[in-house]
Every structure is written in structure tokens, then in C-alpha cells.
mmCIF file with all atom_site columns, C-alpha atoms in Angstrom:
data_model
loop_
_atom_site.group_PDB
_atom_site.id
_atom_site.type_symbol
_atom_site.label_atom_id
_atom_site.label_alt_id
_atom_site.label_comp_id
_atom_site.label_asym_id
_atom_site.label_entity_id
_atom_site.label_seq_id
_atom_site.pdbx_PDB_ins_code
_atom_site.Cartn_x
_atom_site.Cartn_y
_atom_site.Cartn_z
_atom_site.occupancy
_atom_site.B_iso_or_equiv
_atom_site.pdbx_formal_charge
_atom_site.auth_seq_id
_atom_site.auth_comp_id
_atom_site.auth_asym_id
_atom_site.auth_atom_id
_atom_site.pdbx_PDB_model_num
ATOM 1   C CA . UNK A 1 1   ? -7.188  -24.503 38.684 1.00 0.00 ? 190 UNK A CA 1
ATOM 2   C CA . UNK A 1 2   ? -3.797  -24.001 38.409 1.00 0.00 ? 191 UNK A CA 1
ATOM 3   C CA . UNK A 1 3   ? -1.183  -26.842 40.171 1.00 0.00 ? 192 UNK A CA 1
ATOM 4   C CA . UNK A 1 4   ? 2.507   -26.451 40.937 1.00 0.00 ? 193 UNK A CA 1
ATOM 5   C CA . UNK A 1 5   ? 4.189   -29.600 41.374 1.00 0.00 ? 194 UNK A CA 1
ATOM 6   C CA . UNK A 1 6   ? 7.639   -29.679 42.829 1.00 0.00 ? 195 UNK A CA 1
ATOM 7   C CA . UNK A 1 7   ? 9.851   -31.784 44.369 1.00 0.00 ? 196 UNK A CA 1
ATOM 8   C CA . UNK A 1 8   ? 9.222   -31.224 47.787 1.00 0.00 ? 197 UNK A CA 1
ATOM 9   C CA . UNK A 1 9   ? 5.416   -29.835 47.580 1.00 0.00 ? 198 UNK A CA 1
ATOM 10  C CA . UNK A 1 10  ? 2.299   -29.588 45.205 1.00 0.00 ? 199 UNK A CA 1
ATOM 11  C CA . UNK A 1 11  ? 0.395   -26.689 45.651 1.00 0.00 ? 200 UNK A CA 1
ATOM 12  C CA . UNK A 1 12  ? -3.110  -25.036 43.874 1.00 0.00 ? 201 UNK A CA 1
ATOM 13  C CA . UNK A 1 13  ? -1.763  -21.864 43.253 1.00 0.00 ? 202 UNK A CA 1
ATOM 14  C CA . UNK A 1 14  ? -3.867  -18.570 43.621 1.00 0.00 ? 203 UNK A CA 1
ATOM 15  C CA . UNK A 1 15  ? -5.783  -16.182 41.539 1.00 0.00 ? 204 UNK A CA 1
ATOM 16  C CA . UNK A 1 16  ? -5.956  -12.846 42.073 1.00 0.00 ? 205 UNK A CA 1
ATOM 17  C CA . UNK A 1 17  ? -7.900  -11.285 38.949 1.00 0.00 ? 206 UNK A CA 1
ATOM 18  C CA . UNK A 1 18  ? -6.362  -8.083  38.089 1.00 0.00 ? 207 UNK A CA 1
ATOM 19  C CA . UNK A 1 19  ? -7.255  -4.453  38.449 1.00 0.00 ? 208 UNK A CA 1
ATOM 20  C CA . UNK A 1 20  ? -8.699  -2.090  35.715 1.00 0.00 ? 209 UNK A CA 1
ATOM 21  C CA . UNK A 1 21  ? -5.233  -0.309  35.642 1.00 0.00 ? 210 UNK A CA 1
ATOM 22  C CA . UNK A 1 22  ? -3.604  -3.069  34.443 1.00 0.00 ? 211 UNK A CA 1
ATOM 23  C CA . UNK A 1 23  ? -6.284  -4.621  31.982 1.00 0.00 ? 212 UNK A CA 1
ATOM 24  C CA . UNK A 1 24  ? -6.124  -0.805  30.728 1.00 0.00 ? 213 UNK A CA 1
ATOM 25  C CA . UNK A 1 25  ? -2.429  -1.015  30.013 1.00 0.00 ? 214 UNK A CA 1
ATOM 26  C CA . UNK A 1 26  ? -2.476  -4.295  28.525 1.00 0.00 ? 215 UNK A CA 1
ATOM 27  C CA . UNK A 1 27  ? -5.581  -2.866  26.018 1.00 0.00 ? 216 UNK A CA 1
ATOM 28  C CA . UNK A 1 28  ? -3.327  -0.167  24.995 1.00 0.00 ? 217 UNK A CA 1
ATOM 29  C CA . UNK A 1 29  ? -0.250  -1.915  24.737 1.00 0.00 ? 218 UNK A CA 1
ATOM 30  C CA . UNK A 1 30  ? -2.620  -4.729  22.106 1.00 0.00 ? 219 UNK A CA 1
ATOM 31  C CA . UNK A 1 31  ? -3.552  -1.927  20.290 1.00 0.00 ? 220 UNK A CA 1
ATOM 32  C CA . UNK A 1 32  ? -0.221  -0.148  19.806 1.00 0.00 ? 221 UNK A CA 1
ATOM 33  C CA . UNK A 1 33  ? 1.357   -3.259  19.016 1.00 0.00 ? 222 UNK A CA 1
ATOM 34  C CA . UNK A 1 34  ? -1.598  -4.061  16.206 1.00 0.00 ? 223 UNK A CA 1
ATOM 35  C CA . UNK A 1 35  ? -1.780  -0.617  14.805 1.00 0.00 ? 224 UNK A CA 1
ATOM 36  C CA . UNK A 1 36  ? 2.283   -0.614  14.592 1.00 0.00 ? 225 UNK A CA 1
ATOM 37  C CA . UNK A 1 37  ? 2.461   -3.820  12.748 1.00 0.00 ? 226 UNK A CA 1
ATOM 38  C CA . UNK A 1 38  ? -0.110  -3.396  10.614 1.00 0.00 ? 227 UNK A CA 1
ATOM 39  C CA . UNK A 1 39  ? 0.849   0.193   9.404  1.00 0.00 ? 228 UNK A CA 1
ATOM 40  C CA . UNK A 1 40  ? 4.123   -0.050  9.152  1.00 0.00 ? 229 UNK A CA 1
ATOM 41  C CA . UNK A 1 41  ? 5.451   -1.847  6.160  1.00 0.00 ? 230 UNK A CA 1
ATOM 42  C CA . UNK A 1 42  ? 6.822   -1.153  2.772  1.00 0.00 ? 231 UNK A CA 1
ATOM 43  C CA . UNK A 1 43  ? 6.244   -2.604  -0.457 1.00 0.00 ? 232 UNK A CA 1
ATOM 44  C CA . UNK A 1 44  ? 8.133   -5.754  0.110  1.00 0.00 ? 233 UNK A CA 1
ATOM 45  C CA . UNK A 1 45  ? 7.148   -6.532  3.718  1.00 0.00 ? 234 UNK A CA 1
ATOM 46  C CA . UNK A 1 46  ? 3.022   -5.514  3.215  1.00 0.00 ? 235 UNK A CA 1
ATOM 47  C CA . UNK A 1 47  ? 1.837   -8.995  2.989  1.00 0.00 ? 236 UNK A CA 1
ATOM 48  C CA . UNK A 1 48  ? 3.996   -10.061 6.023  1.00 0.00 ? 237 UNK A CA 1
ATOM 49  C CA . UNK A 1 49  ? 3.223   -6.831  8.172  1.00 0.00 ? 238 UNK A CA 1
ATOM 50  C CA . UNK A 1 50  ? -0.743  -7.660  7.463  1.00 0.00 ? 239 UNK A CA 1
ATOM 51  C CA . UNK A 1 51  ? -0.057  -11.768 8.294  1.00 0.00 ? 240 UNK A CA 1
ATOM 52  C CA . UNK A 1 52  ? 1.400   -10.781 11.323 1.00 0.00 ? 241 UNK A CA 1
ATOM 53  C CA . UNK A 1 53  ? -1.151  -8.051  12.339 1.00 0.00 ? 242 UNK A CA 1
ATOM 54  C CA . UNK A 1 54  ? -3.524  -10.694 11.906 1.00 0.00 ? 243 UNK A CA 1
ATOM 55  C CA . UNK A 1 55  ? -2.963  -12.505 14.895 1.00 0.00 ? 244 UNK A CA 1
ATOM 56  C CA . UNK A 1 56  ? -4.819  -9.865  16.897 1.00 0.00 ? 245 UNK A CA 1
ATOM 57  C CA . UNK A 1 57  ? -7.940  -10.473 14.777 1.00 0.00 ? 246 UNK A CA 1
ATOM 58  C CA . UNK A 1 58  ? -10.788 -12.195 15.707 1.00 0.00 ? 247 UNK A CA 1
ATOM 59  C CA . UNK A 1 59  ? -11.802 -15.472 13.497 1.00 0.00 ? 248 UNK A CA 1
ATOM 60  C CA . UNK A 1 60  ? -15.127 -13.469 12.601 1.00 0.00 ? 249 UNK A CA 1
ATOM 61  C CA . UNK A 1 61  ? -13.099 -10.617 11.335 1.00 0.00 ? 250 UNK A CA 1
ATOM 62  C CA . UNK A 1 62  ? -10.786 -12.463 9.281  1.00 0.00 ? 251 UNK A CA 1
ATOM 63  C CA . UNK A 1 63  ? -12.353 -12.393 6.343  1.00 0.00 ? 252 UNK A CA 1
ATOM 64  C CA . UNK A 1 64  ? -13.001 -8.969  5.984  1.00 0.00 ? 253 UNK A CA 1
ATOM 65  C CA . UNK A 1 65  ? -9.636  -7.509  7.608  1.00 0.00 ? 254 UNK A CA 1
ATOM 66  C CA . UNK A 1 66  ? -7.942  -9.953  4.317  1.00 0.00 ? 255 UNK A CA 1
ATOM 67  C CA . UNK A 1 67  ? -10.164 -8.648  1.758  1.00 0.00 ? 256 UNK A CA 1
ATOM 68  C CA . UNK A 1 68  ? -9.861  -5.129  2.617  1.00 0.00 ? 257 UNK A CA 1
ATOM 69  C CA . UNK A 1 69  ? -5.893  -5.373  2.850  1.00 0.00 ? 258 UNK A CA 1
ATOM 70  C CA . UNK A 1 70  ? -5.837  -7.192  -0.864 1.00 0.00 ? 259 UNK A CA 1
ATOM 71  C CA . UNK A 1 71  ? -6.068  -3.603  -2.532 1.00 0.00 ? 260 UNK A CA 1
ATOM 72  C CA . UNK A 1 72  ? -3.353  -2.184  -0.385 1.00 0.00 ? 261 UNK A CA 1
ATOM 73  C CA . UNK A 1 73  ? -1.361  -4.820  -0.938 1.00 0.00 ? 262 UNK A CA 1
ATOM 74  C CA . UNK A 1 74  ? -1.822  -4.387  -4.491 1.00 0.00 ? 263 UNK A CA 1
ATOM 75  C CA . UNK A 1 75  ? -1.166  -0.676  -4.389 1.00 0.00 ? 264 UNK A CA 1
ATOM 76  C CA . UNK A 1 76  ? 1.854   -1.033  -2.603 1.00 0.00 ? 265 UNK A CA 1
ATOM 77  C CA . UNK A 1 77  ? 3.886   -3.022  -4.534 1.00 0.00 ? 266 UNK A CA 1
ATOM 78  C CA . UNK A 1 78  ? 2.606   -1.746  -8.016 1.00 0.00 ? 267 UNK A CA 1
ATOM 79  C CA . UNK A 1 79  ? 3.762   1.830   -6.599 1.00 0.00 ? 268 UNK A CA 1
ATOM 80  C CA . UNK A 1 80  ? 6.521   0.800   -4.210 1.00 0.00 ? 269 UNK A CA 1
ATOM 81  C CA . UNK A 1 81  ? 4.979   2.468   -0.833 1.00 0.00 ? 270 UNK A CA 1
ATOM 82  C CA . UNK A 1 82  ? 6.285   2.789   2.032  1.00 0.00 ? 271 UNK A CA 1
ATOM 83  C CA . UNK A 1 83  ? 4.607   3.431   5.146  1.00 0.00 ? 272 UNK A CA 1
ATOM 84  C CA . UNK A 1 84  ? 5.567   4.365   8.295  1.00 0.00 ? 273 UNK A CA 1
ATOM 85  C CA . UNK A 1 85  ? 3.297   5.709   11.490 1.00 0.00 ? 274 UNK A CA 1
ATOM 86  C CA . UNK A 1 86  ? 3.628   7.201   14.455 1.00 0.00 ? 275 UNK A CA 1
ATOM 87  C CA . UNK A 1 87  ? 1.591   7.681   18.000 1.00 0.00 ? 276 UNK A CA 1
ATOM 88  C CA . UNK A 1 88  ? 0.506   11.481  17.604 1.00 0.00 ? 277 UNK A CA 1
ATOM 89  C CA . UNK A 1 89  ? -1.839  11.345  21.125 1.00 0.00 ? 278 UNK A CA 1
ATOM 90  C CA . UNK A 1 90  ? -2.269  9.096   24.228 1.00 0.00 ? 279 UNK A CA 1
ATOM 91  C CA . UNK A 1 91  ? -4.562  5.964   23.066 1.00 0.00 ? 280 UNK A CA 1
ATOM 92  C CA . UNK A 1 92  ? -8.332  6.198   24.342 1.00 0.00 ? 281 UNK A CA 1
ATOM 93  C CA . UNK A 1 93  ? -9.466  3.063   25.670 1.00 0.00 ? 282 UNK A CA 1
ATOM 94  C CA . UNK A 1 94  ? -13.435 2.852   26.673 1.00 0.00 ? 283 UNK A CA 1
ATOM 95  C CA . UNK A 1 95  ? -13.123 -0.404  28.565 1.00 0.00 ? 284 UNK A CA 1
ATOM 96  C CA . UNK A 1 96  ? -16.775 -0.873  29.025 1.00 0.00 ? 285 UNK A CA 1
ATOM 97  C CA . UNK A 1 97  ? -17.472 -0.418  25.079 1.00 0.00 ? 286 UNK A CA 1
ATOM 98  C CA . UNK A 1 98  ? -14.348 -2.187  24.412 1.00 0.00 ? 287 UNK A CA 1
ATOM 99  C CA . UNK A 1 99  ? -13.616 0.522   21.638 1.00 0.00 ? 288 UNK A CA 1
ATOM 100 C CA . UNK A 1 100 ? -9.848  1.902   21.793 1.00 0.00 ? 289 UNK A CA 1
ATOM 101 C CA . UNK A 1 101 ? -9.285  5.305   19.489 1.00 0.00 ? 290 UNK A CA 1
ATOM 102 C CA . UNK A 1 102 ? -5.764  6.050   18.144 1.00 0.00 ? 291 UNK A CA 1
ATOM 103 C CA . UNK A 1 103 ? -4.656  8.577   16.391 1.00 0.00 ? 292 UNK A CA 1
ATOM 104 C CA . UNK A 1 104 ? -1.535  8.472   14.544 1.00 0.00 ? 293 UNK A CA 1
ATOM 105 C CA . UNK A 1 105 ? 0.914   10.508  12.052 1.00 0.00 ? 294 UNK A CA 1
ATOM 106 C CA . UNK A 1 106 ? 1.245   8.822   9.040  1.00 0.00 ? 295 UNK A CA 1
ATOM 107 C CA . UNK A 1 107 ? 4.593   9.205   6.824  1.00 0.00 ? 296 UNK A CA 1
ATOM 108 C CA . UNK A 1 108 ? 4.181   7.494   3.072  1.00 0.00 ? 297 UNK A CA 1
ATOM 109 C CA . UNK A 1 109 ? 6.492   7.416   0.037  1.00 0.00 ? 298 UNK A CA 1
ATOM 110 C CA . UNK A 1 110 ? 5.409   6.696   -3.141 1.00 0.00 ? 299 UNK A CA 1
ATOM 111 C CA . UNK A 1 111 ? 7.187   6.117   -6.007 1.00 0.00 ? 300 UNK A CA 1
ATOM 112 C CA . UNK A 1 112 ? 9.690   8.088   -3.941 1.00 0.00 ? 301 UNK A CA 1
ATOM 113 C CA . UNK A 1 113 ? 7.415   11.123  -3.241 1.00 0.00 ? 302 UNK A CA 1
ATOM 114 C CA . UNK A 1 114 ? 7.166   11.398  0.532  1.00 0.00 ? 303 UNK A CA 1
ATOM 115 C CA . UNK A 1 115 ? 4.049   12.556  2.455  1.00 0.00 ? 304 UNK A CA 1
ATOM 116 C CA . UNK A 1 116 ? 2.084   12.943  5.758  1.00 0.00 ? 305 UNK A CA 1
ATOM 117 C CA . UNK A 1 117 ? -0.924  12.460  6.842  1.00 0.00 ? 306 UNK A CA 1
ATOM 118 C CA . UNK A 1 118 ? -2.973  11.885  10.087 1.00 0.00 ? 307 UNK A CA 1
ATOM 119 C CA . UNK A 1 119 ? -4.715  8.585   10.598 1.00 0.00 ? 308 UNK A CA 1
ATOM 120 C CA . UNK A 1 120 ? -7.622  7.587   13.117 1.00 0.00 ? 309 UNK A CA 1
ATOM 121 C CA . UNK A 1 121 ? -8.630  4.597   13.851 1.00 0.00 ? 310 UNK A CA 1
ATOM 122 C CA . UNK A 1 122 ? -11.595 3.017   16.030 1.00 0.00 ? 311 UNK A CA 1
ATOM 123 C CA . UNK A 1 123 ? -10.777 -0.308  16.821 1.00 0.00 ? 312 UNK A CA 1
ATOM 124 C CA . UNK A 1 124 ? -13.253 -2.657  18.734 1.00 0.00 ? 313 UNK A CA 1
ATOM 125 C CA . UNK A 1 125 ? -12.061 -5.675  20.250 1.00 0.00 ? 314 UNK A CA 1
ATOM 126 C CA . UNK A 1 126 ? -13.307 -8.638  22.339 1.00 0.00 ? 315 UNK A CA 1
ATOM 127 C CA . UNK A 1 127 ? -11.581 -10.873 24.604 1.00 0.00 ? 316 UNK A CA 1
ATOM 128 C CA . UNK A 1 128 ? -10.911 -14.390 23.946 1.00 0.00 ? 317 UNK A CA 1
ATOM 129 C CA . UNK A 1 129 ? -8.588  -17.290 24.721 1.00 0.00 ? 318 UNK A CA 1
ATOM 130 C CA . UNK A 1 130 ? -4.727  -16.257 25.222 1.00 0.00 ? 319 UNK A CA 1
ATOM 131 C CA . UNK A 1 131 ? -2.474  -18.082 23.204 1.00 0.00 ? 320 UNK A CA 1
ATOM 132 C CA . UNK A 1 132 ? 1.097   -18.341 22.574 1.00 0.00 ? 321 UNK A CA 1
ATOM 133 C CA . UNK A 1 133 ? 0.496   -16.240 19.236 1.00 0.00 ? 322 UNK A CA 1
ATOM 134 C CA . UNK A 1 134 ? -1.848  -13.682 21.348 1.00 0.00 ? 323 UNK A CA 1
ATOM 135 C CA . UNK A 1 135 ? -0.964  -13.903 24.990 1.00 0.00 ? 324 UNK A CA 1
ATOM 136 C CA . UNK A 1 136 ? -3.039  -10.768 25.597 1.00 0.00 ? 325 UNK A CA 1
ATOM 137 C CA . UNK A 1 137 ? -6.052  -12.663 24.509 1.00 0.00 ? 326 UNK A CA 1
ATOM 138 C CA . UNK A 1 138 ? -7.474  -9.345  22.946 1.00 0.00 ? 327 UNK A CA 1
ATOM 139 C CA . UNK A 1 139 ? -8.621  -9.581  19.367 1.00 0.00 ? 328 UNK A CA 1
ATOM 140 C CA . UNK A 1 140 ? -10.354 -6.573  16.747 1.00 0.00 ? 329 UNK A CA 1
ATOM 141 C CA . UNK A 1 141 ? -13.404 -7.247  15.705 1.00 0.00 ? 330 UNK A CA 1
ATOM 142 C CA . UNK A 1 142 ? -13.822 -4.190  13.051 1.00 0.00 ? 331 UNK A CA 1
ATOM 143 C CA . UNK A 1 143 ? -11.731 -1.222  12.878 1.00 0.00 ? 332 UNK A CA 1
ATOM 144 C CA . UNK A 1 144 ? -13.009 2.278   11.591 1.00 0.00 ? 333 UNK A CA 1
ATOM 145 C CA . UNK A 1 145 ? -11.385 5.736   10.132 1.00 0.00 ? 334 UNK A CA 1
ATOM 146 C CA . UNK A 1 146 ? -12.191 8.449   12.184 1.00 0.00 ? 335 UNK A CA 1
ATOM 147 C CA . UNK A 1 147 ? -11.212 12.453  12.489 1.00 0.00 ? 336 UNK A CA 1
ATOM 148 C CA . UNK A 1 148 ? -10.130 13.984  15.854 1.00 0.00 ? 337 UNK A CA 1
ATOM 149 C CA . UNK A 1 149 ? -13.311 16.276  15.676 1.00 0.00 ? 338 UNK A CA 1
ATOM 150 C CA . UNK A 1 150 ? -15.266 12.443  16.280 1.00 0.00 ? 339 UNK A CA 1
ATOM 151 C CA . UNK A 1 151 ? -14.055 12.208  19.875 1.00 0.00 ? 340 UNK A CA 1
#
């Protein structure tokens, strides 16, 4: 229950839950936020990019999203990379599997030797509380590679 109080009246205020468009929207906006600052980073700003991306990951991911980073992190600074990616499609959202595809261009230097490459990613998610951190309230719960020709 939600209460305004003001000075002249105090009123319950009412909810109207929201439509699938909207819960839609907000799924892809999470997940083009997450992908964006976890992907894009260079050697200097990998362990920050990765400590911020980790906000959108749920406490029973944690673990593993951290461990799997270390080597990149690693990588990264020991070959100066920089990495930089870029929506190449719409973002797929399955609402009822709560599984969101994204497919993105991928631009990395290293060592000063610059490259592309696509990236796909499968990223599952669950709700859960909405936070100051997260106001979404939409956290990954394991995130895959995947190929266009997976679809």
C-alpha cells in the first residue's frame, strides 16, 4: 500500500500494474544497459565496467559472472584492450522464458591492432526487488554465447 500524505489530504494511492508493452521495453532497455556496460571498457576501466555491470546480476550469479571476468580482466590489462560494442539487430525478448538475445558488433584493439567481431549473447534474467542501484528490478541469472544461425 502506497500512502500520500499532504498537507491538506492523505490518500492510498492506486496501482495500476502495467502492460506487456511496457515491461517489454523496460527488459530491453536492462539488457542494453547491462550488455553496454559490461562490454565496453578498456584496459584501465575493465574492473570498473564489470563492478558496475554487476548490479544487474543476481546474488546466485555472482560468483560465477566474477570468476569468469578474472581472465578478461587479466587479458586486458596485460595486452592493453580495448573494447567497444555496438547493437547490430533489434533485442529479442521471450518474456515468458525470460531469455533476451542480443546480438552485437564488437570493435577490439589490442596492443593497438584493431578488430571486429560479432558477439551473441543469451541472457536469462529473473525479477526481483527494485532498488536504488537496480530500479528495474531485473537481474541475469547466466548469460550464454550464441551465433545468429541459433535463433
Amino acid at each position: 500500500i502506497l500512502v500520500a500524505v499532504g498537507e491538506n489530504e492523505t490518500k492510498v494511492m492506486t496501482f495500476t500494474p502495467p502492460k506487456p508493452e511496457l515491461l517489454r521495453s523496460e527488459l530491453e532497455r536492462m539488457v542494453k544497459n547491462y550488455t553496454e556496460i559490461h562490454y565496453n571498457w578498456d584496459f584501465n576501466t575493465v574492473e570498473k565496467a564489470h563492478a558496475e555491470a554487476s548490479k544487474y546480476v543476481s546474488e546466485k550469479f555472482k560468483k560465477a559472472f566474477i570468476s569468469s571476468n578474472l581472465e578478461q580482466v587479466k587479458l586486458a590489462k596485460e595486452r592493453k584492450v580495448v573494447q567497444k560494442v555496438y547493437l547490430s539487430k533489434p533485442i529479442e525478448v521471450d518474456t515468458d522464458k525470460l531469455i533476451a538475445k542480443i546480438f552485437l558488433d564488437r570493435i577490439f584493439s589490442v596492443e593497438g591492432l584493431k578488430a571486429t567481431s560479432p558477439l551473441g549473447l543469451e541472457i536469462s534474467f529473473e525479477y526481483g526487488p527494485r532498488i536504488e542501484s537496480n530500479p528495474e528490478g531485473i537481474y541475469v541469472t547466466s548469460e550464454k554465447l550464441v551465433t545468429e544461425m541459433e535463433k
